mmCIF file of C-alpha atoms in Angstrom:
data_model
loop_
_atom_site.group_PDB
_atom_site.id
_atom_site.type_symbol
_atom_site.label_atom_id
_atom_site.label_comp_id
_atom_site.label_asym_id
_atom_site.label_seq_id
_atom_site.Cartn_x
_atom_site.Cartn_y
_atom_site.Cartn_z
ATOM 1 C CA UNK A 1 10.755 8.048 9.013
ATOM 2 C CA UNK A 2 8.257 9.248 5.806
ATOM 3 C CA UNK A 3 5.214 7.980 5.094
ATOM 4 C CA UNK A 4 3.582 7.125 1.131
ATOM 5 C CA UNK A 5 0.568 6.434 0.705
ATOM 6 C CA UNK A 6 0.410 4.597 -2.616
ATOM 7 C CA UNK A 7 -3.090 3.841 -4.526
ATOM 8 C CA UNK A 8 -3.616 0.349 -6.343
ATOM 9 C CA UNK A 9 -6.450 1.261 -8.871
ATOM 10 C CA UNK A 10 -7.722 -1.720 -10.315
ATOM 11 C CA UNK A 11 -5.663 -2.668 -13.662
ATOM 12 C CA UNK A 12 -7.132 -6.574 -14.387
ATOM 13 C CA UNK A 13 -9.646 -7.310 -12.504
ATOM 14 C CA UNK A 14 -8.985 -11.346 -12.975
ATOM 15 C CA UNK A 15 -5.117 -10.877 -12.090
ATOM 16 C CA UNK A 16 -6.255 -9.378 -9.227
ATOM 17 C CA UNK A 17 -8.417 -12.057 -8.140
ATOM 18 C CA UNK A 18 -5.680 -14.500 -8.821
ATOM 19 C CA UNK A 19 -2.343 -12.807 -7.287
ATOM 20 C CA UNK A 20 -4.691 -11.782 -4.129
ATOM 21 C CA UNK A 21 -3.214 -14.970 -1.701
ATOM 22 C CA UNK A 22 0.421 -13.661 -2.498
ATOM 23 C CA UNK A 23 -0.470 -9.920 -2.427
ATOM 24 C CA UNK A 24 -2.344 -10.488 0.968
ATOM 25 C CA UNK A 25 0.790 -12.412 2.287
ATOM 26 C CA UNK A 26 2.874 -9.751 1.586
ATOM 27 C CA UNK A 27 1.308 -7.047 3.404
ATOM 28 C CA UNK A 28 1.587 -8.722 6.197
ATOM 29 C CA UNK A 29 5.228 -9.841 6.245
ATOM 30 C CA UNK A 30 5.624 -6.215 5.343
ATOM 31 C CA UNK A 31 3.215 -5.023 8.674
ATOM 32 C CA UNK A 32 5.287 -7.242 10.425
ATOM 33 C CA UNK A 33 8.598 -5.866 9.316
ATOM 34 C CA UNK A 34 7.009 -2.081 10.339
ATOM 35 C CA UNK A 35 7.577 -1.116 6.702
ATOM 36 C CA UNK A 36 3.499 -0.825 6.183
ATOM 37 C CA UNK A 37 1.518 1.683 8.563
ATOM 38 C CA UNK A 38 -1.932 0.241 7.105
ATOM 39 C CA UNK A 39 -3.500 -0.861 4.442
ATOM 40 C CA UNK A 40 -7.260 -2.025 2.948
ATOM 41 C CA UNK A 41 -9.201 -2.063 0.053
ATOM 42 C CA UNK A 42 -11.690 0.635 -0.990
ATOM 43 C CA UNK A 43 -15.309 -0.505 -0.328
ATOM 44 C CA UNK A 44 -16.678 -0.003 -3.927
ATOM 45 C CA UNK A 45 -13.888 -2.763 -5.521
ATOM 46 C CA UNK A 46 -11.724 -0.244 -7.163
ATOM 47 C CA UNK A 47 -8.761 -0.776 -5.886
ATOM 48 C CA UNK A 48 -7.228 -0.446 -2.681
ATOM 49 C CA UNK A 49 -4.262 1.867 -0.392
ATOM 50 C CA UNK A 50 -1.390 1.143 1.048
ATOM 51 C CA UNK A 51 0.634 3.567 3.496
ATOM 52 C CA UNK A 52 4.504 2.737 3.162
ATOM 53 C CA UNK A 53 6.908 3.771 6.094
ATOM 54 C CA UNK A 54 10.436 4.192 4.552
ATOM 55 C CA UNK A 55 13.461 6.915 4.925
ATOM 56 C CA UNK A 56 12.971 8.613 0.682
ATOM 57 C CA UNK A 57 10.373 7.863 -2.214
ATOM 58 C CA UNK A 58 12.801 5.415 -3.816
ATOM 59 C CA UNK A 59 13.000 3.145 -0.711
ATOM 60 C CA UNK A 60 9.032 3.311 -0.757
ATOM 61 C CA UNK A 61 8.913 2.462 -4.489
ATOM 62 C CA UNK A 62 11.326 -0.225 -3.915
ATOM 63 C CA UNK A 63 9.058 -1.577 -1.450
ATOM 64 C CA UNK A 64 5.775 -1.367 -3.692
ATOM 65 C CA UNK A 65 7.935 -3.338 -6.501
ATOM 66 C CA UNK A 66 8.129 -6.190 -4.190
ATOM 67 C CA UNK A 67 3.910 -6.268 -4.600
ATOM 68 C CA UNK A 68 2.512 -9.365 -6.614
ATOM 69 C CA UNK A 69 0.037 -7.023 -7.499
ATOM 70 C CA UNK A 70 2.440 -4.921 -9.276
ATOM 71 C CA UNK A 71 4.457 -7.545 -10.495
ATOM 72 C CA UNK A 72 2.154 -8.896 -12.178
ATOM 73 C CA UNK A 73 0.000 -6.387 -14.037
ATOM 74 C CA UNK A 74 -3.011 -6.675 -11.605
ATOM 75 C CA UNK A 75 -2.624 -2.827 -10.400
ATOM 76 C CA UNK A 76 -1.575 0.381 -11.093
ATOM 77 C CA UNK A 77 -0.028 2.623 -8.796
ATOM 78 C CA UNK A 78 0.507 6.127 -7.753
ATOM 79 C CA UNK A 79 2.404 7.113 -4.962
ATOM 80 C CA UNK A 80 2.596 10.449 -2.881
ATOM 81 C CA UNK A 81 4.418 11.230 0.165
ATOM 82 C CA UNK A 82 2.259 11.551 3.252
ATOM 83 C CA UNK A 83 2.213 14.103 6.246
ATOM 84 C CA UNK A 84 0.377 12.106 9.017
ATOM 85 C CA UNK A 85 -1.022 14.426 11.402
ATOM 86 C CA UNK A 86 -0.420 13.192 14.842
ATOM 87 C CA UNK A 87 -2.168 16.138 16.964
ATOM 88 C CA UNK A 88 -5.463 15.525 15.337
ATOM 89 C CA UNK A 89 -8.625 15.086 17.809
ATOM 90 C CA UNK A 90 -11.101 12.130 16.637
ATOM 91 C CA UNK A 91 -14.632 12.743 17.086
ATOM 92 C CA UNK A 92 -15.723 9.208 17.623
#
């Protein structure tokens, strides 16, 4: 399993507010499918990140094409493949 972390800088900020029900809805069928790791918005409303688990880039992509967001012009995206580190000590 790979991990992408894919950006959703704001496109239309009115799209946005309108396709957020259906965009919210599908994060979580996708959390609960185990094809999302996590995902949140940034704190300063420009956008948001989503961290994809899939087997390739295209599979990931395929995945993010299934956003309202995207389907609908709200967003933009970028995606990048993502090396989680798993030995990394939190200083909490």
């Amino acid at each position: 399993m790979k991990y992408f972390a894919v950006f959703l800088p704001m496109k239309d900020e009115g799209k946005s507010k309108e396709f957020r029900p259906q965009h919210l809805a599908f994060l979580k069928q996708m959390r609960d499918e185990k094809k999302i790791l996590m995902n949140g918005p940034f704190t300063d409303g420009s956008g948001g990140l989503v961290i994809y688990a899939a087997d390739s880039l295209v599979q990931a992509t395929s995945y993010l094409k299934q956003d309202p967001y995207i389907i609908n012009g709200a967003r933009n995206w970028e995606i990048h493949e993502w090396a989680m580190e798993t030995d990394v000590e939190f200083y909490f």
